[in-house]
mmCIF file of C-alpha atoms and ligand atoms in Angstrom:
data_model
loop_
_atom_site.group_PDB
_atom_site.id
_atom_site.type_symbol
_atom_site.label_atom_id
_atom_site.label_comp_id
_atom_site.label_asym_id
_atom_site.label_seq_id
_atom_site.Cartn_x
_atom_site.Cartn_y
_atom_site.Cartn_z
ATOM 1 C CA MET D 1 -1.292 -5.487 -17.486
ATOM 2 C CA ASN D 2 -1.270 -4.012 -21.016
ATOM 3 C CA LYS D 3 -1.310 -6.292 -24.024
ATOM 4 C CA PRO D 4 2.150 -7.521 -25.072
ATOM 5 C CA LEU D 5 3.861 -5.293 -27.608
ATOM 6 C CA SER D 6 5.577 -8.164 -29.368
ATOM 7 C CA ALA D 7 3.227 -8.225 -32.350
ATOM 8 C CA ILE D 8 3.575 -4.518 -33.098
ATOM 9 C CA ASP D 9 7.252 -4.168 -32.320
ATOM 10 C CA PRO D 10 9.269 -6.694 -34.323
ATOM 11 C CA GLY D 11 12.136 -4.275 -35.003
ATOM 12 C CA ALA D 12 12.570 -3.106 -31.452
ATOM 13 C CA ALA D 13 15.759 -5.078 -30.904
ATOM 14 C CA MET D 14 17.346 -3.259 -33.879
ATOM 15 C CA ALA D 15 16.647 0.235 -32.546
ATOM 16 C CA SER D 16 19.429 2.208 -30.864
ATOM 17 C CA ASN D 17 17.189 2.994 -27.913
ATOM 18 C CA TYR D 18 16.492 -0.665 -27.254
ATOM 19 C CA HIS D 19 18.241 -2.257 -24.272
ATOM 20 C CA GLU D 20 18.246 -5.559 -22.425
ATOM 21 C CA THR D 21 19.009 -5.892 -18.747
ATOM 22 C CA ASP D 22 18.160 -7.904 -15.647
ATOM 23 C CA VAL D 23 16.174 -5.269 -13.768
ATOM 24 C CA VAL D 24 14.459 -2.013 -14.728
ATOM 25 C CA ILE D 25 13.973 0.396 -11.837
ATOM 26 C CA VAL D 26 11.227 2.975 -12.354
ATOM 27 C CA GLY D 27 12.354 6.035 -10.396
ATOM 28 C CA ALA D 28 15.822 7.176 -9.339
ATOM 29 C CA GLY D 29 14.899 8.502 -5.900
ATOM 30 C CA PRO D 30 16.893 7.356 -2.843
ATOM 31 C CA CYS D 31 15.145 3.958 -2.742
ATOM 32 C CA GLY D 32 15.655 3.254 -6.455
ATOM 33 C CA LEU D 33 19.322 4.214 -6.089
ATOM 34 C CA PHE D 34 19.921 1.956 -3.088
ATOM 35 C CA ALA D 35 18.194 -0.902 -4.919
ATOM 36 C CA VAL D 36 21.036 -0.749 -7.483
ATOM 37 C CA PHE D 37 23.464 -1.505 -4.657
ATOM 38 C CA GLU D 38 21.538 -4.446 -3.219
ATOM 39 C CA LEU D 39 20.819 -5.895 -6.667
ATOM 40 C CA GLY D 40 24.431 -5.328 -7.719
ATOM 41 C CA LEU D 41 25.769 -7.350 -4.797
ATOM 42 C CA LEU D 42 23.727 -10.225 -6.229
ATOM 43 C CA ASP D 43 25.146 -9.690 -9.760
ATOM 44 C CA LEU D 44 21.976 -8.169 -11.179
ATOM 45 C CA LYS D 45 22.386 -5.369 -13.736
ATOM 46 C CA CYS D 46 20.010 -2.410 -13.663
ATOM 47 C CA HIS D 47 18.651 0.377 -15.815
ATOM 48 C CA LEU D 48 16.954 3.281 -14.020
ATOM 49 C CA ILE D 49 14.428 5.618 -15.622
ATOM 50 C CA ASP D 50 13.279 8.923 -14.154
ATOM 51 C CA ILE D 51 11.145 11.818 -15.358
ATOM 52 C CA LEU D 52 13.496 14.229 -13.603
ATOM 53 C CA ASP D 53 16.777 15.310 -15.159
ATOM 54 C CA ARG D 54 18.947 13.965 -12.320
ATOM 55 C CA PRO D 55 18.967 11.353 -9.570
ATOM 56 C CA GLY D 56 17.538 11.846 -6.096
ATOM 57 C CA GLY D 57 13.744 12.030 -6.430
ATOM 58 C CA GLN D 58 12.135 14.157 -3.714
ATOM 59 C CA CYS D 59 15.500 14.699 -1.987
ATOM 60 C CA ALA D 60 16.996 16.399 -5.033
ATOM 61 C CA GLU D 61 13.853 18.080 -6.319
ATOM 62 C CA LEU D 62 12.093 19.295 -3.198
ATOM 63 C CA TYR D 63 14.621 19.787 -0.400
ATOM 64 C CA PRO D 64 18.234 19.319 -1.544
ATOM 65 C CA GLU D 65 19.778 21.648 1.025
ATOM 66 C CA LYS D 66 17.675 20.581 4.021
ATOM 67 C CA PRO D 67 19.325 18.439 6.680
ATOM 68 C CA ILE D 68 18.057 14.879 7.263
ATOM 69 C CA TYR D 69 18.597 13.502 10.758
ATOM 70 C CA ASP D 70 17.273 9.930 10.550
ATOM 71 C CA ILE D 71 19.565 8.162 8.097
ATOM 72 C CA PRO D 72 21.323 5.402 10.077
ATOM 73 C CA GLY D 73 24.972 6.226 10.647
ATOM 74 C CA TRP D 74 24.617 9.852 9.525
ATOM 75 C CA PRO D 75 23.670 12.077 12.483
ATOM 76 C CA VAL D 76 23.011 14.777 9.888
ATOM 77 C CA ILE D 77 23.289 14.831 6.120
ATOM 78 C CA SER D 78 21.760 17.169 3.543
ATOM 79 C CA ALA D 79 19.259 15.588 1.167
ATOM 80 C CA GLN D 80 21.562 16.241 -1.818
ATOM 81 C CA GLY D 81 24.506 14.976 0.230
ATOM 82 C CA LEU D 82 22.674 11.684 0.728
ATOM 83 C CA VAL D 83 21.977 11.415 -3.008
ATOM 84 C CA ASP D 84 25.655 12.102 -3.768
ATOM 85 C CA LYS D 85 26.716 9.374 -1.306
ATOM 86 C CA LEU D 86 24.253 6.888 -2.805
ATOM 87 C CA MET D 87 25.598 7.638 -6.283
ATOM 88 C CA GLU D 88 29.134 7.044 -4.983
ATOM 89 C CA GLN D 89 28.059 3.800 -3.309
ATOM 90 C CA ILE D 90 26.472 2.365 -6.472
ATOM 91 C CA ARG D 91 29.253 3.432 -8.840
ATOM 92 C CA PRO D 92 30.861 -0.079 -8.952
ATOM 93 C CA PHE D 93 27.686 -1.499 -10.442
ATOM 94 C CA ALA D 94 27.639 0.797 -13.511
ATOM 95 C CA ALA D 95 23.860 1.096 -13.703
ATOM 96 C CA GLU D 96 22.502 2.864 -16.774
ATOM 97 C CA PHE D 97 20.349 5.953 -16.244
ATOM 98 C CA HIS D 98 17.650 7.298 -18.539
ATOM 99 C CA PHE D 99 16.762 10.768 -17.270
ATOM 100 C CA GLY D 100 14.005 13.040 -18.529
ATOM 101 C CA GLU D 101 11.899 10.043 -19.552
ATOM 102 C CA MET D 102 8.634 8.783 -18.124
ATOM 103 C CA VAL D 103 7.895 5.076 -18.062
ATOM 104 C CA SER D 104 4.585 4.948 -19.850
ATOM 105 C CA GLU D 105 4.038 1.271 -20.678
ATOM 106 C CA LEU D 106 4.874 -1.997 -19.029
ATOM 107 C CA GLU D 107 4.085 -5.324 -20.678
ATOM 108 C CA ARG D 108 4.709 -8.927 -19.805
ATOM 109 C CA THR D 109 6.552 -10.925 -22.467
ATOM 110 C CA ASP D 110 7.554 -14.587 -22.648
ATOM 111 C CA ALA D 111 11.012 -13.705 -21.311
ATOM 112 C CA GLY D 112 9.921 -11.250 -18.621
ATOM 113 C CA PHE D 113 8.852 -7.649 -19.247
ATOM 114 C CA ARG D 114 9.186 -4.892 -21.766
ATOM 115 C CA VAL D 115 9.257 -1.341 -20.448
ATOM 116 C CA ARG D 116 8.664 1.661 -22.665
ATOM 117 C CA THR D 117 9.160 5.358 -22.058
ATOM 118 C CA ASP D 118 7.568 8.446 -23.574
ATOM 119 C CA ALA D 119 10.920 9.057 -25.331
ATOM 120 C CA ASN D 120 10.598 5.706 -27.120
ATOM 121 C CA THR D 121 13.242 3.911 -25.103
ATOM 122 C CA THR D 122 12.413 0.209 -24.872
ATOM 123 C CA ILE D 123 14.046 -2.049 -22.294
ATOM 124 C CA ALA D 124 13.560 -5.786 -22.039
ATOM 125 C CA CYS D 125 14.124 -7.157 -18.538
ATOM 126 C CA LYS D 126 13.350 -10.037 -16.219
ATOM 127 C CA VAL D 127 12.236 -7.990 -13.217
ATOM 128 C CA VAL D 128 10.652 -4.554 -12.748
ATOM 129 C CA VAL D 129 11.099 -2.554 -9.562
ATOM 130 C CA VAL D 130 8.684 0.350 -9.194
ATOM 131 C CA ALA D 131 10.373 2.952 -6.989
ATOM 132 C CA ALA D 132 8.222 5.806 -8.238
ATOM 133 C CA GLY D 133 7.667 7.587 -4.895
ATOM 134 C CA GLY D 134 4.475 9.609 -5.047
ATOM 135 C CA GLY D 135 4.424 9.180 -8.806
ATOM 136 C CA SER D 136 5.011 12.281 -10.864
ATOM 137 C CA PHE D 137 4.688 15.098 -8.400
ATOM 138 C CA GLN D 138 3.471 18.591 -9.288
ATOM 139 C CA PRO D 139 3.439 21.632 -6.994
ATOM 140 C CA LYS D 140 -0.013 23.071 -6.412
ATOM 141 C CA ARG D 141 -0.357 26.421 -8.142
ATOM 142 C CA PRO D 142 -1.909 29.219 -6.052
ATOM 143 C CA PRO D 143 -5.006 30.882 -7.569
ATOM 144 C CA ILE D 144 -3.269 34.139 -8.587
ATOM 145 C CA PRO D 145 -4.315 35.478 -12.014
ATOM 146 C CA GLY D 146 -1.459 35.425 -14.559
ATOM 147 C CA ILE D 147 1.035 33.616 -12.276
ATOM 148 C CA GLU D 148 2.068 31.302 -15.167
ATOM 149 C CA ALA D 149 3.897 34.205 -16.881
ATOM 150 C CA TYR D 150 6.238 34.521 -13.880
ATOM 151 C CA GLU D 151 6.913 30.816 -13.274
ATOM 152 C CA GLY D 152 10.553 29.813 -13.694
ATOM 153 C CA ARG D 153 11.622 33.495 -13.776
ATOM 154 C CA SER D 154 10.334 35.074 -10.576
ATOM 155 C CA VAL D 155 8.006 32.427 -9.155
ATOM 156 C CA PHE D 156 9.524 29.148 -7.926
ATOM 157 C CA TYR D 157 7.917 26.148 -6.251
ATOM 158 C CA SER D 158 11.155 24.714 -4.864
ATOM 159 C CA VAL D 159 14.588 25.987 -3.864
ATOM 160 C CA ARG D 160 17.269 24.178 -5.833
ATOM 161 C CA ARG D 161 20.052 26.665 -5.017
ATOM 162 C CA MET D 162 19.728 29.088 -2.150
ATOM 163 C CA GLU D 163 22.194 31.447 -3.844
ATOM 164 C CA ASP D 164 19.613 32.165 -6.558
ATOM 165 C CA PHE D 165 17.584 33.986 -3.925
ATOM 166 C CA ARG D 166 20.387 36.094 -2.422
ATOM 167 C CA ASP D 167 19.690 39.853 -2.239
ATOM 168 C CA HIS D 168 16.120 39.493 -3.470
ATOM 169 C CA ASP D 169 12.912 40.826 -1.972
ATOM 170 C CA LEU D 170 11.370 37.454 -1.151
ATOM 171 C CA LEU D 171 7.724 36.677 -0.659
ATOM 172 C CA VAL D 172 7.173 33.223 0.841
ATOM 173 C CA VAL D 173 3.564 32.018 0.909
ATOM 174 C CA GLY D 174 2.163 29.165 2.999
ATOM 175 C CA GLY D 175 1.838 27.878 6.546
ATOM 176 C CA GLY D 176 3.369 24.404 6.364
ATOM 177 C CA ASP D 177 6.864 23.098 7.044
ATOM 178 C CA SER D 178 8.245 23.993 3.613
ATOM 179 C CA ALA D 179 7.104 27.627 3.866
ATOM 180 C CA LEU D 180 8.456 28.032 7.400
ATOM 181 C CA ASP D 181 11.709 26.154 6.768
ATOM 182 C CA TRP D 182 12.515 28.210 3.699
ATOM 183 C CA THR D 183 11.558 31.414 5.505
ATOM 184 C CA LEU D 184 14.132 30.610 8.208
ATOM 185 C CA ASN D 185 16.799 29.377 5.772
ATOM 186 C CA LEU D 186 16.510 32.202 3.244
ATOM 187 C CA GLN D 187 16.025 35.115 5.656
ATOM 188 C CA PRO D 188 19.795 35.573 6.303
ATOM 189 C CA ILE D 189 20.606 35.982 2.577
ATOM 190 C CA ALA D 190 17.496 37.857 1.396
ATOM 191 C CA LYS D 191 17.385 41.612 0.903
ATOM 192 C CA SER D 192 13.964 41.455 2.559
ATOM 193 C CA LEU D 193 11.615 38.594 3.368
ATOM 194 C CA THR D 194 7.869 38.604 3.905
ATOM 195 C CA LEU D 195 5.951 35.491 4.890
ATOM 196 C CA VAL D 196 2.286 35.490 3.899
ATOM 197 C CA HIS D 197 -0.238 33.056 5.338
ATOM 198 C CA ARG D 198 -3.992 33.343 5.264
ATOM 199 C CA ARG D 199 -4.452 32.427 8.929
ATOM 200 C CA PRO D 200 -2.558 33.236 12.137
ATOM 201 C CA GLU D 201 -2.329 29.472 12.875
ATOM 202 C CA PHE D 202 0.338 27.349 11.152
ATOM 203 C CA ARG D 203 0.610 23.677 10.238
ATOM 204 C CA ALA D 204 4.409 23.859 10.490
ATOM 205 C CA ALA D 205 6.456 22.618 13.468
ATOM 206 C CA PRO D 206 5.854 24.938 16.467
ATOM 207 C CA ASP D 207 9.603 25.446 16.897
ATOM 208 C CA SER D 208 9.889 26.872 13.365
ATOM 209 C CA VAL D 209 6.878 29.116 13.936
ATOM 210 C CA ASN D 210 8.383 30.437 17.196
ATOM 211 C CA LYS D 211 11.698 31.143 15.451
ATOM 212 C CA MET D 212 9.883 32.969 12.649
ATOM 213 C CA PHE D 213 7.985 35.219 15.110
ATOM 214 C CA ALA D 214 11.210 35.894 17.035
ATOM 215 C CA LEU D 215 12.853 37.098 13.802
ATOM 216 C CA ARG D 216 9.748 39.181 13.037
ATOM 217 C CA ASP D 217 9.987 40.818 16.493
ATOM 218 C CA GLN D 218 13.671 41.620 15.809
ATOM 219 C CA GLY D 219 12.659 43.286 12.525
ATOM 220 C CA ALA D 220 14.568 40.689 10.461
ATOM 221 C CA LEU D 221 11.473 39.663 8.464
ATOM 222 C CA SER D 222 7.791 40.565 8.081
ATOM 223 C CA PHE D 223 4.697 38.456 8.507
ATOM 224 C CA GLU D 224 1.459 39.346 6.730
ATOM 225 C CA GLN D 225 -1.826 37.585 7.308
ATOM 226 C CA GLY D 226 -3.693 37.391 4.027
ATOM 227 C CA GLN D 227 -3.594 36.067 0.493
ATOM 228 C CA VAL D 228 -1.654 37.115 -2.592
ATOM 229 C CA THR D 229 -4.292 38.262 -5.067
ATOM 230 C CA ALA D 230 -2.235 39.917 -7.830
ATOM 231 C CA LEU D 231 1.312 40.213 -9.149
ATOM 232 C CA LYS D 232 2.884 43.311 -10.683
ATOM 233 C CA GLY D 233 5.729 43.263 -13.186
ATOM 234 C CA GLU D 234 6.658 43.044 -16.865
ATOM 235 C CA GLY D 235 7.825 40.109 -18.985
ATOM 236 C CA GLY D 236 7.894 37.663 -16.100
ATOM 237 C CA THR D 237 10.002 39.975 -13.897
ATOM 238 C CA LEU D 238 8.188 40.405 -10.616
ATOM 239 C CA GLU D 239 8.231 43.804 -8.905
ATOM 240 C CA ALA D 240 5.443 43.684 -6.342
ATOM 241 C CA ALA D 241 2.504 41.676 -5.060
ATOM 242 C CA ILE D 242 -0.879 42.685 -3.708
ATOM 243 C CA ILE D 243 -1.821 41.059 -0.410
ATOM 244 C CA LYS D 244 -5.460 41.027 0.603
ATOM 245 C CA GLY D 245 -5.545 40.963 4.416
ATOM 246 C CA PRO D 246 -8.072 41.566 7.205
ATOM 247 C CA GLU D 247 -7.486 45.310 6.881
ATOM 248 C CA GLY D 248 -7.682 45.530 3.092
ATOM 249 C CA ASP D 249 -5.155 45.419 0.233
ATOM 250 C CA ARG D 250 -1.451 46.118 0.645
ATOM 251 C CA GLU D 251 1.255 46.312 -2.015
ATOM 252 C CA ILE D 252 4.559 44.659 -1.071
ATOM 253 C CA ALA D 253 7.837 44.893 -3.002
ATOM 254 C CA ALA D 254 8.789 41.410 -4.203
ATOM 255 C CA THR D 255 11.239 40.165 -6.825
ATOM 256 C CA ARG D 256 10.846 36.461 -6.027
ATOM 257 C CA LEU D 257 7.700 34.602 -4.994
ATOM 258 C CA LEU D 258 7.903 31.163 -3.368
ATOM 259 C CA PRO D 259 4.433 29.613 -2.935
ATOM 260 C CA PHE D 260 4.369 26.421 -0.843
ATOM 261 C CA PHE D 261 0.833 25.101 -1.226
ATOM 262 C CA GLY D 262 1.792 21.443 -1.130
ATOM 263 C CA LEU D 263 2.204 18.908 -3.890
ATOM 264 C CA THR D 264 -0.218 16.986 -5.973
ATOM 265 C CA MET D 265 1.133 13.478 -6.277
ATOM 266 C CA LYS D 266 -0.191 11.935 -9.445
ATOM 267 C CA LEU D 267 0.262 8.208 -9.745
ATOM 268 C CA GLY D 268 0.434 8.605 -13.518
ATOM 269 C CA PRO D 269 0.949 5.612 -15.819
ATOM 270 C CA VAL D 270 1.615 3.234 -12.880
ATOM 271 C CA ALA D 271 -2.157 3.214 -12.355
ATOM 272 C CA ASN D 272 -2.638 1.499 -15.730
ATOM 273 C CA TRP D 273 -0.329 -1.458 -15.171
ATOM 274 C CA GLY D 274 -3.011 -3.693 -13.688
ATOM 275 C CA LEU D 275 -1.422 -3.887 -10.234
ATOM 276 C CA ASN D 276 -3.540 -4.159 -7.094
ATOM 277 C CA LEU D 277 -3.640 -0.701 -5.555
ATOM 278 C CA HIS D 278 -4.466 0.543 -2.088
ATOM 279 C CA GLU D 279 -5.471 4.222 -2.269
ATOM 280 C CA GLU D 280 -3.135 4.991 -5.197
ATOM 281 C CA LEU D 281 -0.269 2.978 -3.716
ATOM 282 C CA ILE D 282 0.944 -0.426 -4.878
ATOM 283 C CA ALA D 283 -0.053 -3.155 -2.453
ATOM 284 C CA VAL D 284 2.902 -5.459 -1.663
ATOM 285 C CA ASP D 285 3.762 -8.307 0.669
ATOM 286 C CA THR D 286 6.353 -7.704 3.378
ATOM 287 C CA GLU D 287 8.522 -10.704 2.598
ATOM 288 C CA LYS D 288 9.579 -9.677 -0.915
ATOM 289 C CA PHE D 289 7.781 -6.375 -1.544
ATOM 290 C CA GLU D 290 6.296 -7.937 -4.651
ATOM 291 C CA SER D 291 3.103 -6.545 -6.175
ATOM 292 C CA SER D 292 0.089 -8.578 -7.252
ATOM 293 C CA GLU D 293 1.975 -9.292 -10.511
ATOM 294 C CA PRO D 294 4.851 -11.767 -10.025
ATOM 295 C CA GLY D 295 8.152 -10.181 -11.035
ATOM 296 C CA ILE D 296 6.965 -6.609 -10.445
ATOM 297 C CA PHE D 297 8.159 -5.245 -7.105
ATOM 298 C CA ALA D 298 7.408 -1.909 -5.443
ATOM 299 C CA ILE D 299 9.670 -0.227 -2.886
ATOM 300 C CA GLY D 300 9.802 3.173 -1.180
ATOM 301 C CA ASP D 301 6.976 5.693 -0.941
ATOM 302 C CA ILE D 302 4.972 4.078 -3.758
ATOM 303 C CA ASN D 303 4.133 0.886 -1.879
ATOM 304 C CA PHE D 304 1.604 0.019 0.792
ATOM 305 C CA TYR D 305 1.521 -2.650 3.480
ATOM 306 C CA PRO D 306 0.149 -2.573 7.036
ATOM 307 C CA GLY D 307 2.444 -0.444 9.194
ATOM 308 C CA LYS D 308 4.209 1.215 6.242
ATOM 309 C CA LEU D 309 6.255 4.310 7.135
ATOM 310 C CA LYS D 310 7.172 6.645 4.281
ATOM 311 C CA LEU D 311 10.763 6.996 5.380
ATOM 312 C CA ILE D 312 13.941 6.582 3.373
ATOM 313 C CA LEU D 313 15.240 3.930 5.765
ATOM 314 C CA SER D 314 12.097 1.822 5.208
ATOM 315 C CA GLY D 315 12.752 1.910 1.458
ATOM 316 C CA PHE D 316 16.352 0.781 2.004
ATOM 317 C CA HIS D 317 15.183 -2.283 3.952
ATOM 318 C CA GLU D 318 12.581 -3.037 1.283
ATOM 319 C CA ALA D 319 15.296 -2.845 -1.410
ATOM 320 C CA ALA D 320 17.389 -5.472 0.393
ATOM 321 C CA LEU D 321 14.559 -8.011 0.680
ATOM 322 C CA MET D 322 13.246 -7.322 -2.812
ATOM 323 C CA SER D 323 16.720 -8.018 -4.232
ATOM 324 C CA GLN D 324 16.835 -11.526 -2.771
ATOM 325 C CA ALA D 325 13.541 -12.358 -4.499
ATOM 326 C CA ALA D 326 14.622 -10.690 -7.760
ATOM 327 C CA LYS D 327 17.785 -12.805 -7.773
ATOM 328 C CA ARG D 328 15.709 -15.996 -7.639
ATOM 329 C CA ILE D 329 13.716 -14.855 -10.682
ATOM 330 C CA VAL D 330 16.704 -13.766 -12.792
ATOM 331 C CA HIS D 331 18.997 -16.676 -11.837
ATOM 332 C CA PRO D 332 16.601 -19.438 -10.759
ATOM 333 C CA ASN D 333 19.334 -22.076 -10.680
ATOM 334 C CA GLN D 334 21.762 -20.144 -8.503
ATOM 335 C CA ARG D 335 21.708 -20.524 -4.743
ATOM 336 C CA VAL D 336 21.440 -17.198 -2.875
ATOM 337 C CA VAL D 337 24.115 -17.239 -0.198
ATOM 338 C CA PHE D 338 23.764 -14.754 2.637
ATOM 339 C CA GLN D 339 27.013 -12.811 3.076
ATOM 340 C CA TYR D 340 28.338 -9.785 4.949
ATOM 341 C CA THR D 341 30.175 -7.071 2.992
ATOM 342 C CA THR D 342 32.606 -6.878 5.949
ATOM 343 C CA SER D 343 33.888 -10.399 5.530
ATOM 344 C CA SER D 344 32.979 -11.647 2.031
ATOM 345 C CA THR D 345 35.886 -11.369 -0.422
ATOM 346 C CA SER D 346 33.509 -12.055 -3.276
ATOM 347 C CA LEU D 347 31.264 -9.089 -2.328
ATOM 348 C CA GLN D 348 34.335 -6.919 -1.803
ATOM 349 C CA LYS D 349 35.557 -7.796 -5.305
ATOM 350 C CA LYS D 350 32.239 -6.631 -6.722
ATOM 351 C CA LEU D 351 32.664 -3.375 -4.804
ATOM 352 C CA GLY D 352 36.226 -3.006 -6.093
ATOM 353 C CA VAL D 353 37.714 -2.934 -2.581
ATOM 354 C CA ALA D 354 39.136 -6.470 -2.213
HETATM 355 C C1 FAD O 401 10.336 18.307 2.662
HETATM 356 C C2 FAD O 401 10.537 16.824 2.884
HETATM 357 C C3 FAD O 401 11.332 16.400 3.927
HETATM 358 C C4 FAD O 401 11.542 15.026 4.144
HETATM 359 N N1 FAD O 401 12.338 14.630 5.182
HETATM 360 C C5 FAD O 401 12.584 13.304 5.380
HETATM 361 C C6 FAD O 401 13.415 12.870 6.452
HETATM 362 O O1 FAD O 401 13.919 13.671 7.236
HETATM 363 N N2 FAD O 401 13.641 11.513 6.578
HETATM 364 C C7 FAD O 401 13.086 10.581 5.734
HETATM 365 O O2 FAD O 401 13.348 9.381 5.881
HETATM 366 N N3 FAD O 401 12.268 10.984 4.723
HETATM 367 C C8 FAD O 401 12.002 12.313 4.532
HETATM 368 N N4 FAD O 401 11.177 12.708 3.518
HETATM 369 C C9 FAD O 401 10.526 11.659 2.695
HETATM 370 C C10 FAD O 401 11.522 11.087 1.681
HETATM 371 O O3 FAD O 401 12.044 12.122 0.858
HETATM 372 C C11 FAD O 401 10.813 10.018 0.870
HETATM 373 O O4 FAD O 401 10.409 8.985 1.742
HETATM 374 C C12 FAD O 401 11.757 9.448 -0.181
HETATM 375 O O5 FAD O 401 12.154 10.442 -1.104
HETATM 376 C C13 FAD O 401 11.069 8.311 -0.927
HETATM 377 O O6 FAD O 401 12.001 7.828 -1.842
HETATM 378 P P1 FAD O 401 11.534 7.044 -3.152
HETATM 379 O O7 FAD O 401 12.809 6.649 -3.848
HETATM 380 O O8 FAD O 401 10.562 5.994 -2.776
HETATM 381 O O9 FAD O 401 10.692 8.087 -4.011
HETATM 382 P P2 FAD O 401 10.987 9.566 -4.557
HETATM 383 O O10 FAD O 401 12.058 10.245 -3.825
HETATM 384 O O11 FAD O 401 9.646 10.226 -4.636
HETATM 385 O O12 FAD O 401 11.506 9.293 -6.041
HETATM 386 C C14 FAD O 401 10.643 8.705 -6.980
HETATM 387 C C15 FAD O 401 11.126 9.060 -8.369
HETATM 388 O O13 FAD O 401 10.333 8.343 -9.328
HETATM 389 C C16 FAD O 401 10.146 9.153 -10.460
HETATM 390 N N5 FAD O 401 8.964 8.662 -11.184
HETATM 391 C C17 FAD O 401 7.684 8.559 -10.741
HETATM 392 N N6 FAD O 401 6.902 8.018 -11.696
HETATM 393 C C18 FAD O 401 7.714 7.777 -12.761
HETATM 394 C C19 FAD O 401 7.500 7.239 -14.063
HETATM 395 N N7 FAD O 401 6.300 6.782 -14.473
HETATM 396 N N8 FAD O 401 8.558 7.173 -14.921
HETATM 397 C C20 FAD O 401 9.798 7.612 -14.538
HETATM 398 N N9 FAD O 401 10.052 8.116 -13.303
HETATM 399 C C21 FAD O 401 9.022 8.200 -12.436
HETATM 400 C C22 FAD O 401 9.964 10.550 -9.887
HETATM 401 O O14 FAD O 401 10.291 11.537 -10.843
HETATM 402 C C23 FAD O 401 10.966 10.543 -8.711
HETATM 403 O O15 FAD O 401 12.230 11.057 -9.072
HETATM 404 C C24 FAD O 401 10.937 14.064 3.285
HETATM 405 C C25 FAD O 401 10.135 14.500 2.224
HETATM 406 C C26 FAD O 401 9.928 15.850 2.016
HETATM 407 C C27 FAD O 401 9.057 16.297 0.878
#
């Protein structure tokens, strides 16, 4: 744990970007969002901070239009659809969001904690919930000379809106699920689509690979074995790419390049908060999902315990149990009464449905 800021920050409470709340949630991915609901039912107010410019974490950033099939009660829901529903579900609790800010410092104070962001927001709170997923995630950049000049214009590491790729000559690179899924999803709207992978074997689901080869056999897309070694274009506008394959170099028309080489998950500042870690994940108990520091909890992909599954539904369960423990810290003299939303008028009043 860093040294308390109190001595160097006497005017913090006067600053406009100073806030006080019950709970600060680091990360507004699906698990951080659902934590607002569980904490809200127990009358705990939350502030959420996220580096991204919108809620949803991996769901919104990496695969918003992909269907998810294992959210209880939703046979199928798109990742962005799930985020939208979570935002609707937590609306009654009026949580405050701080987007585009990274939590950089976390200090214990006499009253609880003080959380600071790289945008100089300071929040005093009683409980901290780290729902930081894989930390700050960065796509791995392929080793193509000069690729930086095309990034954000012709080279993209995620698909936020499929429409942005309509009628383009698309070059998708990679052999994992993301590369194959986007090949199949974008092929119907692309002017042309070429998938490039350095080996004939794929890491992606066999079903996706079979579908891709079936489309190739119908002439609906091309598959090239090889590696992209150079890009051609002016001012960030891509026109073609050179593929080095087993039979030499080939030039392929391409106006959009989508490399899927995986993500580097960087734990970032969380690593400096003095918490016990297990291989870059925060070690927690399975009763409260509390870290080695009392009052600091970790839920979702960021935590570790024996048997942990990095699934959204696991994070939802963790949020519910964490909230019970957080309540006891924030309101130590109040009894926590177990209630169902179906039958409790008091919970329904909080949800605005009574
Ligand atoms: C392609 C793909 C498909 C998937 N499909 C499924 C599926 O079908 N079913 C399923 O259950 N799961 C699936 N997952 C996994 C699922 O998305 C994750 O389990 C889930 O997103 C974890 O949620 P989280 O809230 O813990 O973290 P995340 O979604 O990773 O969100 C964490 C947030 O914390 C923020 N953050 C990190 N560090 C800081 C900091 N210091 N300051 C401020 N903000 C910070 C990040 O910016 C991020 O927005 C899939 C994942 C991928 C990549």
